[in-house]
PDB file of C-alpha atoms in Angstrom:
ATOM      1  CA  UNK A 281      18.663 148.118  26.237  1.00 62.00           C
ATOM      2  CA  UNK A 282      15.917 145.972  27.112  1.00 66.00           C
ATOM      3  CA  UNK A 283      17.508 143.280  28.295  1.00 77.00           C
ATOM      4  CA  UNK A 284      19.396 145.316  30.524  1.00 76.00           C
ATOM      5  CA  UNK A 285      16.181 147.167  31.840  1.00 76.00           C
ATOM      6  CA  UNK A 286      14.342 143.647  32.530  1.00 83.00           C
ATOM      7  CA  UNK A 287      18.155 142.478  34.154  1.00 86.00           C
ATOM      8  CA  UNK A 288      17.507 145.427  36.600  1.00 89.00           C
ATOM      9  CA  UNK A 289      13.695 144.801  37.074  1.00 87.00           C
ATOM     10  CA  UNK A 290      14.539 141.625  38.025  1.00 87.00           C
ATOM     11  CA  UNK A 291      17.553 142.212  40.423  1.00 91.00           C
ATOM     12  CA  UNK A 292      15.248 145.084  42.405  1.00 93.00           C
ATOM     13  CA  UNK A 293      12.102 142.672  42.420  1.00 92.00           C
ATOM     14  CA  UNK A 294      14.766 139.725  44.033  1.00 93.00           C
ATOM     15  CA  UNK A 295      16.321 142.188  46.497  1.00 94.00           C
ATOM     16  CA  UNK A 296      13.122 143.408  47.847  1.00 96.00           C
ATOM     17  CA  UNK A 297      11.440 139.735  48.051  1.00 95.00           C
ATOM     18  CA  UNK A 298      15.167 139.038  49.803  1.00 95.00           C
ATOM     19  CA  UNK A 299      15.114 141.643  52.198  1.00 97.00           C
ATOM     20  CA  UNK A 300      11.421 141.015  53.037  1.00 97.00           C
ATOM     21  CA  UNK A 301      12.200 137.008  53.855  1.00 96.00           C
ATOM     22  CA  UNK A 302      15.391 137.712  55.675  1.00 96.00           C
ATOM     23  CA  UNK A 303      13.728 140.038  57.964  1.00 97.00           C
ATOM     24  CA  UNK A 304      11.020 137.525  58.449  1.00 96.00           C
ATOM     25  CA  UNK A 305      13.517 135.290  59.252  1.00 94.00           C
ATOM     26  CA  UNK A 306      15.128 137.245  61.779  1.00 94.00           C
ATOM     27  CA  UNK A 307      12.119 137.917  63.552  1.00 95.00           C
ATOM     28  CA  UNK A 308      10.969 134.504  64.075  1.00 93.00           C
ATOM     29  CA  UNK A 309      14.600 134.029  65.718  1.00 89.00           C
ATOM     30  CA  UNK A 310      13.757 135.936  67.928  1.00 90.00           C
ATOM     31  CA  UNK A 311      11.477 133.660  69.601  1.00 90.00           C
ATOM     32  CA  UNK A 312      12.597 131.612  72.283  1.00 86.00           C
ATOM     33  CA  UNK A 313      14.169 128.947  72.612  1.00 83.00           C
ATOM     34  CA  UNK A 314      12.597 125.354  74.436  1.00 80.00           C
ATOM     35  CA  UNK A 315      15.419 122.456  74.727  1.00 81.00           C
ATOM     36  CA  UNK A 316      18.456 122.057  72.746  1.00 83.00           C
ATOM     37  CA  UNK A 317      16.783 121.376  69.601  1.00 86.00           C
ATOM     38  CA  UNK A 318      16.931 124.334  66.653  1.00 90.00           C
ATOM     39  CA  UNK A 319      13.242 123.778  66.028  1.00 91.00           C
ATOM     40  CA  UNK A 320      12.349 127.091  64.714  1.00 92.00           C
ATOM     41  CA  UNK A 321      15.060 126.676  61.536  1.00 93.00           C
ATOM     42  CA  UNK A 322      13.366 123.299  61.388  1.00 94.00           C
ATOM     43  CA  UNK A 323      10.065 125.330  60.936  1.00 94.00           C
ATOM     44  CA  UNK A 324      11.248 128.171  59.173  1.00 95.00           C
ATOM     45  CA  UNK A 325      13.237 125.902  56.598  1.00 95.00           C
ATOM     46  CA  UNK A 326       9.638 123.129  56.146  1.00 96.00           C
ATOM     47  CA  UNK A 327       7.055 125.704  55.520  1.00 96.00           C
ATOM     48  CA  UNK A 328       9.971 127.685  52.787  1.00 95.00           C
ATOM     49  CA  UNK A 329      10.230 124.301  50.767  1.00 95.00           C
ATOM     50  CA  UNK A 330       6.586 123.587  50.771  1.00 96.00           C
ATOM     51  CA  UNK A 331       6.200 126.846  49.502  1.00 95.00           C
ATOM     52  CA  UNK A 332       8.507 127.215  47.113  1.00 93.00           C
ATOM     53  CA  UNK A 333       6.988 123.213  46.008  1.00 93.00           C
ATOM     54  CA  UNK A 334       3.745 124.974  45.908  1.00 92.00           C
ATOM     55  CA  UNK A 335       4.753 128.406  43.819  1.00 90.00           C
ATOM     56  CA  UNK A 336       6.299 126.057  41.713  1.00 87.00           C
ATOM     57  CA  UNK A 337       4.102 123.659  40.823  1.00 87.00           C
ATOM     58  CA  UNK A 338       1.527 126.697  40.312  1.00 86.00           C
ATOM     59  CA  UNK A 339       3.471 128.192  38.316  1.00 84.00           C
ATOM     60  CA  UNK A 340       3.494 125.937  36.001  1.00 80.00           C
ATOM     61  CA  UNK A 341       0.107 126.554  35.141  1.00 78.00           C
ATOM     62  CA  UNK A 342       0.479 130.194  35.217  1.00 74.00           C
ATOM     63  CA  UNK A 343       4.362 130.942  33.778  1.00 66.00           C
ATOM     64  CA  UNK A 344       3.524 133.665  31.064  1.00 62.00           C
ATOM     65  CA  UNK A 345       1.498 135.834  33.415  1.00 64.00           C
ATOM     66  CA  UNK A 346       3.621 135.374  37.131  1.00 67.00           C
ATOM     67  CA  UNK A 347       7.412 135.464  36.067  1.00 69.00           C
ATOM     68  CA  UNK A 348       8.281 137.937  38.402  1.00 71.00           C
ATOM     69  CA  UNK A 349       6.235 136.857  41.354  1.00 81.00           C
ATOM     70  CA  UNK A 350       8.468 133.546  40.497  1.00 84.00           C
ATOM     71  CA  UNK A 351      11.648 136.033  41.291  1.00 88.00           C
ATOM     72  CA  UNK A 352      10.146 137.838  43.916  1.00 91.00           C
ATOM     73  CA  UNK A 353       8.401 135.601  46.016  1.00 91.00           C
ATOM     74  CA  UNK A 354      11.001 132.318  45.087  1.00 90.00           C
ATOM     75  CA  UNK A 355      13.980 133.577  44.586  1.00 90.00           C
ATOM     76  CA  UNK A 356      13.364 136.924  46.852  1.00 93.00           C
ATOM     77  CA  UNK A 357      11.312 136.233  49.940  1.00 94.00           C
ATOM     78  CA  UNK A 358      11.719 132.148  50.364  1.00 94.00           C
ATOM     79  CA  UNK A 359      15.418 132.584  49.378  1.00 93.00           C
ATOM     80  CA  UNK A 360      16.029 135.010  51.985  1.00 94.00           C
ATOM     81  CA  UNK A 361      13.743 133.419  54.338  1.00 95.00           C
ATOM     82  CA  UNK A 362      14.975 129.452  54.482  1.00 93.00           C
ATOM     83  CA  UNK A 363      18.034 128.676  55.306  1.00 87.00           C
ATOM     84  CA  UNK A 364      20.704 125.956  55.059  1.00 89.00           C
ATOM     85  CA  UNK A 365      23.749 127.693  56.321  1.00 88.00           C
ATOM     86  CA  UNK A 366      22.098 128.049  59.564  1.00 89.00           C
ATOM     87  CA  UNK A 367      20.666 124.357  59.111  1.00 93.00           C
ATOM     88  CA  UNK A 368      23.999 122.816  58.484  1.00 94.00           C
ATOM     89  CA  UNK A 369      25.626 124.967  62.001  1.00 92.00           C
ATOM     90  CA  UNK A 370      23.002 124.151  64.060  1.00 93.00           C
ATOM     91  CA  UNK A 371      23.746 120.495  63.168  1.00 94.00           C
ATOM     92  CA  UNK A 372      27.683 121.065  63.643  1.00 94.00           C
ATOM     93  CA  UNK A 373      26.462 122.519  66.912  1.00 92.00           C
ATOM     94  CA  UNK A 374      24.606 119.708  68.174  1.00 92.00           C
ATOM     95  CA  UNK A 375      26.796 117.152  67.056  1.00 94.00           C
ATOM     96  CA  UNK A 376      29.210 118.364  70.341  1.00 92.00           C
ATOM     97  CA  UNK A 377      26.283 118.876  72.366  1.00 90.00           C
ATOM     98  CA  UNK A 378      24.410 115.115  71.444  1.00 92.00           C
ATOM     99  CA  UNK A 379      25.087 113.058  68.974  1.00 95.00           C
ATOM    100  CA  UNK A 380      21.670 111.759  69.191  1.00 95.00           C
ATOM    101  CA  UNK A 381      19.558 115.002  68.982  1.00 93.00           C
ATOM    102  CA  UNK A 382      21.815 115.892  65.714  1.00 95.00           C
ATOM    103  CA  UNK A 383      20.913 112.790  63.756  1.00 96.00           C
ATOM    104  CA  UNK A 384      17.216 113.601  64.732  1.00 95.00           C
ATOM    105  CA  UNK A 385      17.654 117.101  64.096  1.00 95.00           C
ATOM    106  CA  UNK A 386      19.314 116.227  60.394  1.00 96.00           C
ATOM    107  CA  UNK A 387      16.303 113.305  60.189  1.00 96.00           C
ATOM    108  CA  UNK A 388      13.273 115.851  60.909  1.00 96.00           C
ATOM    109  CA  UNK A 389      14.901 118.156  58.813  1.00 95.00           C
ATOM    110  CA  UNK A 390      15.384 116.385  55.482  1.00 96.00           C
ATOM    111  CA  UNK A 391      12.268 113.894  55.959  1.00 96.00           C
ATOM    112  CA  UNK A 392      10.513 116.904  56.965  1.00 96.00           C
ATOM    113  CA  UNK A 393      11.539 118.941  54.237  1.00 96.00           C
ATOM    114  CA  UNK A 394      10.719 116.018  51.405  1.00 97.00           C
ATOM    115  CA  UNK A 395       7.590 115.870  52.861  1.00 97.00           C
ATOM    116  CA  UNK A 396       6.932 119.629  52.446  1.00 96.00           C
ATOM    117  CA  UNK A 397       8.063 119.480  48.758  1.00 96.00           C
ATOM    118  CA  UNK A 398       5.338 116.486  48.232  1.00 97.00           C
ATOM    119  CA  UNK A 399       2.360 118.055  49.497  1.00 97.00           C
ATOM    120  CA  UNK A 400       3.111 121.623  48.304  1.00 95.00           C
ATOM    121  CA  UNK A 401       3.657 120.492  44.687  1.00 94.00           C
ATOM    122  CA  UNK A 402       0.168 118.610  45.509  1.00 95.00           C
ATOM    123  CA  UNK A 403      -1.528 121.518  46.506  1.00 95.00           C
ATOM    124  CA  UNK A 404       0.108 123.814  43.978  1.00 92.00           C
ATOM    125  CA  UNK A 405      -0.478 121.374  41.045  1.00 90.00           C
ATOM    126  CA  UNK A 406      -4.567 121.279  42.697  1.00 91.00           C
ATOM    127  CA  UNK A 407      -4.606 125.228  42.911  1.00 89.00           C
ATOM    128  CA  UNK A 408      -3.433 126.000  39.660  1.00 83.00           C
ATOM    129  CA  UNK A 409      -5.531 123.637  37.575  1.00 82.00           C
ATOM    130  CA  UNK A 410      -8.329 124.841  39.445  1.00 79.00           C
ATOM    131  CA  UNK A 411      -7.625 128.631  38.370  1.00 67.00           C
ATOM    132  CA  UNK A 412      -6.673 127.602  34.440  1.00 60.00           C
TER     133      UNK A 412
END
C-alpha cells in the first residue's frame, strides 16, 4: 500500500512540475521571432541542461532530504520545459531552408548544451558542498 501511495505521490509531483515547464515553455514561444534561426529552443533547451547539470550535481549532496524536488523540478518542470522534439524539427526545417544555418543551428545546440552540463555540474557540485 505504500508503495503504491509514494507511486502516486510521485506521478502528481511529476505532472505538476510537467505542466508548470510546458507552460513556461509555451510562453517563451511566444516571443518573436528575429532571422531564420530557432534561437529561443536554443535558449530554452541550454539553460534546461545546465539546470538539470546543476540539480543534479546538488543533489548529490543532498539525495535523502530532496527526492521529490529531484521528480518535480527534473523530471517535472525541466522535462516539460526543454525540448528535443522541437530541436530535432527545427533542424529538419532548416535543413530545406539553409543547409548552412542547420549545421550551425545543430553546432550551437549540442556545443552549447555540453557546455551547459559542464558549468552547471560545476556550480551544483560548488553549491552543494557549500550547504553540507
Amino acid at each position: 500500500m505504500q508503495n503504491q501511495k509514494n507511486f502516486l505521490s510521485e506521478l502528481l509531483v511529476t505532472g505538476l512540475g510537467g505542466s508548470i515547464g510546458g507552460t513556461i515553455r509555451y510562453e517563451l514561444s511566444l516571443i518573436p521571432v528575429i532571422g531564420p534561426m530557432p534561437v529561443m529552443t536554443i535558449l530554452i533547451n541550454w539553460s534546461g541542461t545546465f539546470l538539470l547539470a546543476m540539480l543534479g550535481s546538488y543533489l548529490a549532496y543532498h539525495r535523502s532530504r530532496l527526492q521529490r524536488w529531484q521528480s518535480f523540478i527534473g523530471t517535472g518542470i525541466l522535462g516539460g520545459f526543454t525540448t528535443f522534439s522541437t530541436m530535432i524539427l527545427q533542424l529538419h526545417q532548416q535543413l530545406y531552408i539553409n543547409v548552412v544555418n542547420a549545421l550551425i543551428y545543430l553546432v550551437l545546440t549540442l556545443g552549447g548544451g555540453l557546455v551547459m552540463l559542464k558549468l552547471g555540474k560545476f556550480i551544483g557540485r560548488r553549491v552543494g558542498e557549500v550547504h553540507v
